[in-house]
Short mmCIF file of C-alpha atoms in Angstrom, two decimals:
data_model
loop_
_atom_site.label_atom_id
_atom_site.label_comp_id
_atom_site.label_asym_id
_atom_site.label_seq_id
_atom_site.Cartn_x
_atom_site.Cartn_y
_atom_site.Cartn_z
CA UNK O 1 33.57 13.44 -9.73
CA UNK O 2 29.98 15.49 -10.76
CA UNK O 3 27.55 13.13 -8.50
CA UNK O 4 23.94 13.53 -9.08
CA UNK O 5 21.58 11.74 -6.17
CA UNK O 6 17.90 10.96 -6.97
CA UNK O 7 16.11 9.30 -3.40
CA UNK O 8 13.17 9.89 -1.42
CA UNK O 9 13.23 8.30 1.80
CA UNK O 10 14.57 8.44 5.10
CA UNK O 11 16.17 4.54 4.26
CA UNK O 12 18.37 7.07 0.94
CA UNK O 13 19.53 9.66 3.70
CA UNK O 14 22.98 7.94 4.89
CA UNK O 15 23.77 6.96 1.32
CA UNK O 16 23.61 10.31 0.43
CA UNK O 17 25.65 11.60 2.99
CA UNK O 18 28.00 8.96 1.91
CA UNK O 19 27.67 10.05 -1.68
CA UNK O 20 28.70 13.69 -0.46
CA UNK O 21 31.48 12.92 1.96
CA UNK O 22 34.05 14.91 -1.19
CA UNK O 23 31.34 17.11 -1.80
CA UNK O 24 30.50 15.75 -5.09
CA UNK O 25 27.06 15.86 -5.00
CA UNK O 26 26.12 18.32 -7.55
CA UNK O 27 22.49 18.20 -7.11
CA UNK O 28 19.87 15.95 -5.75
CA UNK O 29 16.67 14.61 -7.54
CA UNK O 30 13.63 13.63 -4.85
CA UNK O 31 9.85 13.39 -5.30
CA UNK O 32 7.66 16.60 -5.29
CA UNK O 33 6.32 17.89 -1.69
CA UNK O 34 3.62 15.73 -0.55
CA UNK O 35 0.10 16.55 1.86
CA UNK O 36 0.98 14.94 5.18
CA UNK O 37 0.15 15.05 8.93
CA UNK O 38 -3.46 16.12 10.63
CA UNK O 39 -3.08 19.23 8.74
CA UNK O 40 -1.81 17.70 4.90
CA UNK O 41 0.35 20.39 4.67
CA UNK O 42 2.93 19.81 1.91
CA UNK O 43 6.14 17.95 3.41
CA UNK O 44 9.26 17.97 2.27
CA UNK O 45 11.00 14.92 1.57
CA UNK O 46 13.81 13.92 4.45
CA UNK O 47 16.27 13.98 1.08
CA UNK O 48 15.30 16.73 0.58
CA UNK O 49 16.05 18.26 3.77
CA UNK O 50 19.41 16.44 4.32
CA UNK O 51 20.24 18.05 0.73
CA UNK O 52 18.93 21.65 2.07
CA UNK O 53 21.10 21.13 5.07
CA UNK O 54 24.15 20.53 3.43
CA UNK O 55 23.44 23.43 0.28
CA UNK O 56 22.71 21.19 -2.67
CA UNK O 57 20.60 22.01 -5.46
CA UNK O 58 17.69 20.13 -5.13
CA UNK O 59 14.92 19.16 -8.16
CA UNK O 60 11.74 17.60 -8.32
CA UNK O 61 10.16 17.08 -11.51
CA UNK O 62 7.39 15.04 -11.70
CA UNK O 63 8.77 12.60 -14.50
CA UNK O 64 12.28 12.01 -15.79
CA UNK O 65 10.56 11.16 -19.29
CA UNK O 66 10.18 14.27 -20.59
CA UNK O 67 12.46 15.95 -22.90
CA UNK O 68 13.17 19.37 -20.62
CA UNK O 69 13.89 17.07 -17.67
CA UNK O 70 16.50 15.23 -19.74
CA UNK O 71 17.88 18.14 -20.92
CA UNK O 72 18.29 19.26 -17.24
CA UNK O 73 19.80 16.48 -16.27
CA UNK O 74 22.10 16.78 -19.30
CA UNK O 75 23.53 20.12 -18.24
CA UNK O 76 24.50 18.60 -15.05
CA UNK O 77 27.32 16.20 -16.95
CA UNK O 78 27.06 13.73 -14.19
CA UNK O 79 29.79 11.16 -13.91
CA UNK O 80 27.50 9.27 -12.56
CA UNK O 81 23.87 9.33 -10.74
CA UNK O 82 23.39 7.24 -7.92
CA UNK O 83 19.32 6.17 -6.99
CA UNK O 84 18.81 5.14 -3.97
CA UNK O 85 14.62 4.79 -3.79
CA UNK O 86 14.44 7.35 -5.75
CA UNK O 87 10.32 6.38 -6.64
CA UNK O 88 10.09 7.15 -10.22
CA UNK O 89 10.81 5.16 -13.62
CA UNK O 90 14.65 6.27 -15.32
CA UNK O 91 14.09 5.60 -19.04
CA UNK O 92 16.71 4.47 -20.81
CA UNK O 93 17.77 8.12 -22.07
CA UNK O 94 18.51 9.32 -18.65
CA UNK O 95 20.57 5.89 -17.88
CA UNK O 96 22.74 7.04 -20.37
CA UNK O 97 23.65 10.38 -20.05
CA UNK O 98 25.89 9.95 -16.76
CA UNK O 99 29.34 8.98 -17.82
CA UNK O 100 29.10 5.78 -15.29
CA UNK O 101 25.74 5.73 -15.81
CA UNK O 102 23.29 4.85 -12.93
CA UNK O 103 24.34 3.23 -9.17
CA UNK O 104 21.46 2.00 -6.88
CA UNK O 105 21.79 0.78 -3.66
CA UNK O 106 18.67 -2.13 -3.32
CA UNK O 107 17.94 -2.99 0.23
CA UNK O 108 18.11 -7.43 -0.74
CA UNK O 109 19.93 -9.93 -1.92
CA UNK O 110 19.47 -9.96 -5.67
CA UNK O 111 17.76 -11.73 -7.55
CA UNK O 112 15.74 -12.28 -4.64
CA UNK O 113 13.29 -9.17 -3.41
CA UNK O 114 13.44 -7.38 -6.88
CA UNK O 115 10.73 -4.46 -6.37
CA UNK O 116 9.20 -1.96 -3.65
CA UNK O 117 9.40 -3.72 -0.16
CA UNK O 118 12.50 -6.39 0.02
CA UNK O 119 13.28 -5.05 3.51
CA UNK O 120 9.33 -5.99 4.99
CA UNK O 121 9.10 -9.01 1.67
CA UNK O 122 12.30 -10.92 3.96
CA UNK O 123 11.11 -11.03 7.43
CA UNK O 124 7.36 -11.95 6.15
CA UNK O 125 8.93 -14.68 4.33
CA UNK O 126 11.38 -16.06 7.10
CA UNK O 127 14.32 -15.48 5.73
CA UNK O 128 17.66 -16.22 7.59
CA UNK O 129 19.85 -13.38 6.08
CA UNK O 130 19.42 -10.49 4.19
CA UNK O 131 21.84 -8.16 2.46
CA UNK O 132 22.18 -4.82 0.63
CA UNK O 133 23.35 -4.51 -3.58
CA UNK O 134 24.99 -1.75 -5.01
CA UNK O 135 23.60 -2.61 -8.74
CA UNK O 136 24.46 -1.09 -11.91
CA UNK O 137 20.71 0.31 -13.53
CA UNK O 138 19.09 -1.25 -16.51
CA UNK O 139 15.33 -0.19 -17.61
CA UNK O 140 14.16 -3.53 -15.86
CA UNK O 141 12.66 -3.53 -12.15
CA UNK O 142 15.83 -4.65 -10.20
CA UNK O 143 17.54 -6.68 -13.32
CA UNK O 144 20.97 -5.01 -13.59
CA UNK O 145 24.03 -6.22 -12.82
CA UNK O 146 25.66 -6.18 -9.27
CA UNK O 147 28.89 -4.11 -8.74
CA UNK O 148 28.87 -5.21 -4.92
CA UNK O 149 27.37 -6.59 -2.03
CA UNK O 150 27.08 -7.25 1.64
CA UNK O 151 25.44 -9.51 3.52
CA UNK O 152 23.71 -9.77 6.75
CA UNK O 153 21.81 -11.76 9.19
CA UNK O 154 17.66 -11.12 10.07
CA UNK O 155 17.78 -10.67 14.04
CA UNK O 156 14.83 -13.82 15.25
CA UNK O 157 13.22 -10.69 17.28
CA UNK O 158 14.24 -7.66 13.96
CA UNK O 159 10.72 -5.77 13.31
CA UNK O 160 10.68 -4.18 9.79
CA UNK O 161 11.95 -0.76 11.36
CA UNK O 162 15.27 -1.93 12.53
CA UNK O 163 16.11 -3.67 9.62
CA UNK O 164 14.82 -0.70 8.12
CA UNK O 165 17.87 1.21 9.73
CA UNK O 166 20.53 -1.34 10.02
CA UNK O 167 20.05 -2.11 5.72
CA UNK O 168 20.32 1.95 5.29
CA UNK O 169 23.75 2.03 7.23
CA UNK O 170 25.14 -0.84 5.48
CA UNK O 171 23.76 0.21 1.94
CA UNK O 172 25.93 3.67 2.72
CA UNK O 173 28.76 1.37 3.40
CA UNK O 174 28.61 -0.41 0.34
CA UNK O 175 28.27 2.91 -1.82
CA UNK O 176 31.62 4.15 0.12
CA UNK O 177 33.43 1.15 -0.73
CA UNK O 178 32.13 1.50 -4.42
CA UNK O 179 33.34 4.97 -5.12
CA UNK O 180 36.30 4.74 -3.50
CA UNK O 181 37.14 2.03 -5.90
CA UNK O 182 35.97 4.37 -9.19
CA UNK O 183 37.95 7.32 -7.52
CA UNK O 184 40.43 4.71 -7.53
CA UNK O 185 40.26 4.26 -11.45
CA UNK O 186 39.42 0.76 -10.47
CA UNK O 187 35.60 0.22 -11.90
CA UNK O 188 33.49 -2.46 -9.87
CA UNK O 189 33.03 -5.83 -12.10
CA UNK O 190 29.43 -5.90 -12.83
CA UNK O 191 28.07 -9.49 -12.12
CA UNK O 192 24.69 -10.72 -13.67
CA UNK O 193 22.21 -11.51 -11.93
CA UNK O 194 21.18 -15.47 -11.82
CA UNK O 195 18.06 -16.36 -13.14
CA UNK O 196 17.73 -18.42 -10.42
CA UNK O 197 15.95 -17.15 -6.93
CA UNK O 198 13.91 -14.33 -8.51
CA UNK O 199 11.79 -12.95 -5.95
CA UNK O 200 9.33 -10.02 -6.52
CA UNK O 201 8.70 -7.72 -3.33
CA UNK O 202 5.59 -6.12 -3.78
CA UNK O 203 4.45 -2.91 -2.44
CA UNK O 204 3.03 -2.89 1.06
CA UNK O 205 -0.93 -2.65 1.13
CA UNK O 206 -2.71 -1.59 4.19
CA UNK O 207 -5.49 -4.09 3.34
CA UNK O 208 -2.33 -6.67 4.33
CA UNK O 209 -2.68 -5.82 8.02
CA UNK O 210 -5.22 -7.70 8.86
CA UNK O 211 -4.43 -10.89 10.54
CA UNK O 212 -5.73 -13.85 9.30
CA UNK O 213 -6.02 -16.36 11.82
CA UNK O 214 -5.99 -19.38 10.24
CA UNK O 215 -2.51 -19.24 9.34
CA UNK O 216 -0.12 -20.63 11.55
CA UNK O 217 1.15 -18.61 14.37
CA UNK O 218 4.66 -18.33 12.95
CA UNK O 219 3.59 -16.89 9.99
CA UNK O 220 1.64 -14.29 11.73
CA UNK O 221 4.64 -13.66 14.25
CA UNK O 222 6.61 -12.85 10.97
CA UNK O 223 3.80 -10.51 9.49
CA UNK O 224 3.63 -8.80 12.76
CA UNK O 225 7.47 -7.99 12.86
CA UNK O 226 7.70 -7.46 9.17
CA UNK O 227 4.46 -4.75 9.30
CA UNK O 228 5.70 -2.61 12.39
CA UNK O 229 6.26 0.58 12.46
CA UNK O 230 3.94 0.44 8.92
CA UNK O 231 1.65 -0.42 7.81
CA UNK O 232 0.99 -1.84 11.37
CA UNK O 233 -0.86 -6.17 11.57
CA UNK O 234 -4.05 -5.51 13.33
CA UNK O 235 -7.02 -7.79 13.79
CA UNK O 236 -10.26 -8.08 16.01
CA UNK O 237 -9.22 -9.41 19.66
CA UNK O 238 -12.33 -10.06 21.97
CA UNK O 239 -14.75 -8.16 20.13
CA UNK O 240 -12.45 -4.54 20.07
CA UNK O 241 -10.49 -3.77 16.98
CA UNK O 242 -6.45 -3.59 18.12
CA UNK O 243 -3.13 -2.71 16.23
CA UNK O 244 -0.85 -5.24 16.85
CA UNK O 245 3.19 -3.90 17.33
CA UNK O 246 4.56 -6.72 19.48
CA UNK O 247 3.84 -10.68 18.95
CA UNK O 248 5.45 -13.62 19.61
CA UNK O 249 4.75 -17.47 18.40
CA UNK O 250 3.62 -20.29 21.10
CA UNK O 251 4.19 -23.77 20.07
CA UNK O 252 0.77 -24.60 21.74
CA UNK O 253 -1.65 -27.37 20.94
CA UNK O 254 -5.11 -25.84 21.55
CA UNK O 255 -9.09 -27.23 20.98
CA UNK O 256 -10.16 -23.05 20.32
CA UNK O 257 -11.77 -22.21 16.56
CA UNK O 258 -8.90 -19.54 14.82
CA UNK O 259 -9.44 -16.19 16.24
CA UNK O 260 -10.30 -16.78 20.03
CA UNK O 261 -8.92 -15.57 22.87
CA UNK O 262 -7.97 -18.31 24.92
CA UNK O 263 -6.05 -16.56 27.89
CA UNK O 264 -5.43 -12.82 28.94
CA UNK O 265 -2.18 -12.39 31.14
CA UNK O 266 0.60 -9.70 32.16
CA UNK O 267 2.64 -11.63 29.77
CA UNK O 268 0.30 -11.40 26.74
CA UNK O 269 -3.19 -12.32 25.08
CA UNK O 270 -3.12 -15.70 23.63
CA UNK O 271 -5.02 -16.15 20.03
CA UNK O 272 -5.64 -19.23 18.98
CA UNK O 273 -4.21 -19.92 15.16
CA UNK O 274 -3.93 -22.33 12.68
CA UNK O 275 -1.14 -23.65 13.94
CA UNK O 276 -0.09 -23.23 17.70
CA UNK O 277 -0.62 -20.16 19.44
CA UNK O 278 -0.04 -16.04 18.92
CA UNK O 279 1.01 -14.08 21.97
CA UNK O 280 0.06 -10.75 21.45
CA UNK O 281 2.36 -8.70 23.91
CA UNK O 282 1.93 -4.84 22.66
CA UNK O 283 -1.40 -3.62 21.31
CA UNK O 284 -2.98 0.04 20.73
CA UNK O 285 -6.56 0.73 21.12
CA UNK O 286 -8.47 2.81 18.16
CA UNK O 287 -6.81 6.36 19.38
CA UNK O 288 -4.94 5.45 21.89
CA UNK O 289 -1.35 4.55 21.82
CA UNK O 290 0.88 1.38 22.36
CA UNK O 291 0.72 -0.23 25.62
CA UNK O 292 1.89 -3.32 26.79
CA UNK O 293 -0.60 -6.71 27.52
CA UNK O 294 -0.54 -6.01 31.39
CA UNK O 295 -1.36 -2.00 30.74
CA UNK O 296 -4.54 -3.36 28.20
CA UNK O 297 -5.97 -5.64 30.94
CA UNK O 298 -5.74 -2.74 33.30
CA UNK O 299 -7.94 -1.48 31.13
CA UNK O 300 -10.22 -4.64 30.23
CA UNK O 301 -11.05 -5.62 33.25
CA UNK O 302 -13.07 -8.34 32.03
CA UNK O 303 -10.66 -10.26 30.27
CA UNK O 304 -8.21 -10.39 33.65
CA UNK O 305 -7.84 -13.98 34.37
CA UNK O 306 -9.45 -15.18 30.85
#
């Protein structure tokens, strides 16, 4: 087969090593250079550099909706294009120039987590199990049919990152197994999507981060796993401004207002909540780096024995 890959991410890198095991991969589509780092010098994309590393062509235009990128795109004669969080709209016209038209691996369960963040969107929410989709592309956000799936469970202690990297893996799996069946002559059955369970995952904000502590502790627990490594809870905790990486819930009855510190510990800073108690058990100081409860008291003296 003539495989064209369009991703972005570090979460598209084992799908499209999975896409090129045959060396198929004709050419890969990824967003333009970006400013990043102290010095915003323009970075490449890590698809980008897995496709570098392995000789394909790689392309970034800015838009697939112009006429000259179509054409491009044309000259490839793709059997198919797989997206894989890709970042940018595919109009219709470039949906149907691949003979197979247009894989994408989604990192949910469809319907539910349609959109940018289904992988952060799951653990916020509480959700028992997650999964990965390989979906067939229609111009709606997440609507298409899916070819296959798999599903898996949400560890009780999973932060965002590790999901993160487990849903990648299994996503790459779930490509294999669907190209191995259309190298087979055997095309997946597409299954619609039931309108039942529709669940947008919208992007992640950075104005999210901040805790609100009149929620209930498990709720923050779940924003504080869902939010690490980015965009990172944080919140005001005894008058200094912390990041928050680690937190567990306390089923604890308390008398303190949302927000105070009611003890200080080697085994965490307790924050009163809504609704029982958050343990805050890794923090990071403006400029400083993660430490661990014991390793901030060290350094607050006069919270030891709060």
């Amino acid at each position: 087969m003539r495989i064209v890959f369009a991703g972005t991410p570090a979460f598209a890198v084992p799908s499209l090593r999975a896409a090129h095991a045959r060396n198929e991969v004709v050419a890969v589509y990824t967003q333009p250079d970006r400013p990043a780092g102290r010095g915003r010098g323009l970075t490449a994309s890590p698809v980008k550099l897995e496709a570098i590393q392995r000789g394909i062509p790689v392309l970034q235009p800015l838009s697939l909706k112009k006429k000259a990128s179509q054409d491009a795109l044309r000259a490839l004669a793709p059997d198919l294009m797989i997206v894989v969080a890709y970042g940018l709209i595919l109009p219709q016209a470039v949906l149907d120039i691949p003979t197979y038209g247009c894989w994408n691996v989604h990192a949910s369960l469809l319907p539910r987590w349609r959109g940018a963040a289904p992988i952060q969107r799951a653990i916020e929410a509480g959700d028992d199990e997650t999964g990965v989709c390989l979906m067939q592309m229609e111009a709606g956000l997440d609507t298409g049919p899916v070819l296959l799936s798999q599903r898996t469970p949400i560890g009780a202690d999973e932060t965002g990152g590790q999901l993160h990297d487990r849903l990648a893996e299994l996503g790459a799996q779930v490509l294999r197994d669907g190209l191995g069946l259309l190298r087979a002559g055997i095309r997946p059955v597409a299954q619609p999507q039931p309108e039942q369970g529709v669940a947008y995952a919208h992007k992640l904000d950075k104005a999210e981060a901040r805790l609100d502590w009149s929620l209930s502790a498990e709720a923050l627990a779940r924003k504080v796993r869902a939010f690490e490594p980015w965009p990172v809870a944080e919140a005001v905790v005894a008058g200094e401004r912390l990041r928050i990486h680690g937190a567990v819930a306390v089923a604890q009855s308390h008398a303190g207002s949302p927000g105070q510190l009611l003890a200080a510990s080697r085994q965490g800073l307790d924050i009163a909540c809504g609704d029982g108690v958050l343990r805050l058990r890794v923090v990071q100081r403006e400029g400083g780096k993660a430490i661990t409860a014991a390793d901030y008291l060290n350094a607050r003296r006069d919270l030891a024995g709060a």
